[in-house]
Amino acid sequence: MVEMPNADINSIKHYPYDEKRLLDKGEWWLKTGRHNSPAFCDYMLKHGTTPVPLIVAQNASDHNHPIIEYRYPEREGPMLEPLHLLEGNRRFALLRAMINNGTASLKDKHLVWVVTLQ
């Protein structure tokens, strides 16, 4: 586990068709009062970070993300570099929105599990 600064959080990637949807959702949670949002949103806005670390794969372009085989078997594609999101997509979405909007409570660094795939 590492402490990752906000600039490095912004370097985490996910497949474009998921990332756009996720980032739009994060912006919505941040800007609309969150009356129907998950409980972690309140935690993150109060504490300025995620309640549990994100999990990312480092330099994993030789592998497909598990979501490809499970959710989108018709698509193929290697994971993106330098870091590809494995787990925590909703927390990632809100954290990116907080970074992009300069949320007052935002911490400078966040705990992230960085894994290397064999």
mmCIF file of C-alpha atoms in Angstrom:
data_model
loop_
_atom_site.group_PDB
_atom_site.id
_atom_site.type_symbol
_atom_site.label_atom_id
_atom_site.label_comp_id
_atom_site.label_asym_id
_atom_site.label_seq_id
_atom_site.Cartn_x
_atom_site.Cartn_y
_atom_site.Cartn_z
ATOM 1 C CA MET A 1 0.000 0.000 0.000
ATOM 2 C CA VAL A 2 1.249 3.484 -0.876
ATOM 3 C CA GLU A 3 0.205 7.037 -0.201
ATOM 4 C CA MET A 4 -0.587 8.486 -3.607
ATOM 5 C CA PRO A 5 -0.754 12.243 -4.230
ATOM 6 C CA ASN A 6 -3.676 13.754 -6.110
ATOM 7 C CA ALA A 7 -1.658 14.159 -9.322
ATOM 8 C CA ASP A 8 -0.993 10.407 -9.336
ATOM 9 C CA ILE A 9 -4.655 9.639 -8.610
ATOM 10 C CA ASN A 10 -5.419 11.526 -11.827
ATOM 11 C CA SER A 11 -3.049 9.195 -13.702
ATOM 12 C CA ILE A 12 -5.156 6.121 -12.824
ATOM 13 C CA LYS A 13 -7.009 4.897 -15.907
ATOM 14 C CA HIS A 14 -9.949 2.677 -16.708
ATOM 15 C CA TYR A 15 -11.461 1.666 -20.031
ATOM 16 C CA PRO A 16 -12.895 4.816 -21.674
ATOM 17 C CA TYR A 17 -16.474 3.475 -21.889
ATOM 18 C CA ASP A 18 -16.493 2.935 -18.106
ATOM 19 C CA GLU A 19 -14.327 5.875 -17.090
ATOM 20 C CA LYS A 20 -16.558 8.521 -18.699
ATOM 21 C CA ARG A 21 -19.664 7.073 -17.063
ATOM 22 C CA LEU A 22 -17.914 6.863 -13.700
ATOM 23 C CA LEU A 23 -16.486 10.371 -13.793
ATOM 24 C CA ASP A 24 -19.867 11.834 -14.740
ATOM 25 C CA LYS A 25 -21.405 10.018 -11.761
ATOM 26 C CA GLY A 26 -18.700 11.362 -9.420
ATOM 27 C CA GLU A 27 -19.409 14.914 -10.582
ATOM 28 C CA TRP A 28 -23.137 14.346 -10.069
ATOM 29 C CA TRP A 29 -22.607 13.080 -6.498
ATOM 30 C CA LEU A 30 -20.411 16.065 -5.732
ATOM 31 C CA LYS A 31 -22.688 18.748 -7.157
ATOM 32 C CA THR A 32 -26.293 17.641 -6.533
ATOM 33 C CA GLY A 33 -26.615 17.302 -2.798
ATOM 34 C CA ARG A 34 -26.215 13.525 -2.833
ATOM 35 C CA HIS A 35 -29.743 12.813 -1.525
ATOM 36 C CA ASN A 36 -29.653 9.373 -3.191
ATOM 37 C CA SER A 37 -25.918 8.776 -3.018
ATOM 38 C CA PRO A 38 -24.130 5.887 -1.298
ATOM 39 C CA ALA A 39 -23.007 6.387 2.306
ATOM 40 C CA PHE A 40 -19.320 6.513 1.351
ATOM 41 C CA CYS A 41 -19.930 9.906 -0.304
ATOM 42 C CA ASP A 42 -20.596 11.579 3.038
ATOM 43 C CA TYR A 43 -17.505 9.915 4.514
ATOM 44 C CA MET A 44 -15.299 11.063 1.647
ATOM 45 C CA LEU A 45 -16.546 14.640 1.694
ATOM 46 C CA LYS A 46 -16.031 14.858 5.448
ATOM 47 C CA HIS A 47 -12.614 13.136 5.573
ATOM 48 C CA GLY A 48 -11.226 14.169 2.163
ATOM 49 C CA THR A 49 -10.236 10.656 1.123
ATOM 50 C CA THR A 50 -11.653 7.177 0.525
ATOM 51 C CA PRO A 51 -12.845 5.018 3.440
ATOM 52 C CA VAL A 52 -10.802 2.083 2.073
ATOM 53 C CA PRO A 53 -7.953 2.120 -0.460
ATOM 54 C CA LEU A 54 -8.491 1.802 -4.190
ATOM 55 C CA ILE A 55 -6.780 -1.169 -5.863
ATOM 56 C CA VAL A 56 -4.822 -0.508 -9.056
ATOM 57 C CA ALA A 57 -2.627 -2.620 -11.326
ATOM 58 C CA GLN A 58 0.739 -1.190 -12.288
ATOM 59 C CA ASN A 59 2.182 -1.701 -15.776
ATOM 60 C CA ALA A 60 -0.382 -4.412 -16.576
ATOM 61 C CA SER A 61 -0.824 -3.902 -20.317
ATOM 62 C CA ASP A 62 -0.071 -7.598 -20.893
ATOM 63 C CA HIS A 63 -3.367 -8.462 -19.167
ATOM 64 C CA ASN A 64 -7.073 -7.877 -19.688
ATOM 65 C CA HIS A 65 -9.049 -6.455 -16.791
ATOM 66 C CA PRO A 66 -11.388 -9.028 -15.203
ATOM 67 C CA ILE A 67 -14.361 -6.798 -16.143
ATOM 68 C CA ILE A 68 -13.694 -7.519 -19.836
ATOM 69 C CA GLU A 69 -14.224 -11.233 -19.439
ATOM 70 C CA TYR A 70 -17.118 -10.943 -16.983
ATOM 71 C CA ARG A 71 -19.116 -7.912 -18.091
ATOM 72 C CA TYR A 72 -18.052 -7.236 -21.677
ATOM 73 C CA PRO A 73 -16.899 -10.552 -23.178
ATOM 74 C CA GLU A 74 -17.338 -9.178 -26.710
ATOM 75 C CA ARG A 75 -14.651 -6.564 -26.060
ATOM 76 C CA GLU A 76 -10.972 -7.164 -25.846
ATOM 77 C CA GLY A 77 -8.248 -4.915 -24.701
ATOM 78 C CA PRO A 78 -5.276 -4.776 -22.431
ATOM 79 C CA MET A 79 -5.249 -2.757 -19.242
ATOM 80 C CA LEU A 80 -4.011 0.786 -19.523
ATOM 81 C CA GLU A 81 -0.741 2.156 -18.181
ATOM 82 C CA PRO A 82 0.756 3.335 -15.967
ATOM 83 C CA LEU A 83 -2.025 2.452 -13.482
ATOM 84 C CA HIS A 84 -5.332 0.710 -14.209
ATOM 85 C CA LEU A 85 -8.206 0.686 -11.723
ATOM 86 C CA LEU A 86 -9.093 -2.817 -10.520
ATOM 87 C CA GLU A 87 -11.453 -2.101 -7.609
ATOM 88 C CA GLY A 88 -13.153 0.938 -6.147
ATOM 89 C CA ASN A 89 -14.729 2.497 -9.225
ATOM 90 C CA ARG A 90 -17.351 4.554 -7.371
ATOM 91 C CA ARG A 91 -14.845 5.794 -4.778
ATOM 92 C CA PHE A 92 -12.450 6.578 -7.626
ATOM 93 C CA ALA A 93 -15.171 8.556 -9.422
ATOM 94 C CA LEU A 94 -15.952 10.742 -6.422
ATOM 95 C CA LEU A 95 -12.283 11.195 -5.528
ATOM 96 C CA ARG A 96 -11.504 12.368 -9.063
ATOM 97 C CA ALA A 97 -14.451 14.795 -8.910
ATOM 98 C CA MET A 98 -13.176 16.123 -5.583
ATOM 99 C CA ILE A 99 -9.697 16.606 -7.064
ATOM 100 C CA ASN A 100 -11.012 18.247 -10.244
ATOM 101 C CA ASN A 101 -13.211 20.640 -8.256
ATOM 102 C CA GLY A 102 -10.747 21.473 -5.474
ATOM 103 C CA THR A 103 -13.038 20.267 -2.687
ATOM 104 C CA ALA A 104 -12.052 22.036 0.549
ATOM 105 C CA SER A 105 -11.723 18.859 2.647
ATOM 106 C CA LEU A 106 -9.557 17.061 0.046
ATOM 107 C CA LYS A 107 -6.379 15.523 1.454
ATOM 108 C CA ASP A 108 -3.107 15.762 -0.462
ATOM 109 C CA LYS A 109 -2.512 11.977 -0.445
ATOM 110 C CA HIS A 110 -4.654 8.835 -0.420
ATOM 111 C CA LEU A 111 -3.973 5.171 0.430
ATOM 112 C CA VAL A 112 -3.912 2.934 -2.658
ATOM 113 C CA TRP A 113 -3.049 -0.736 -3.083
ATOM 114 C CA VAL A 114 -0.740 -1.068 -6.100
ATOM 115 C CA VAL A 115 -0.432 -4.605 -7.448
ATOM 116 C CA THR A 116 1.765 -6.167 -10.095
ATOM 117 C CA LEU A 117 0.234 -8.983 -12.143
ATOM 118 C CA GLN A 118 2.279 -11.992 -13.193
#
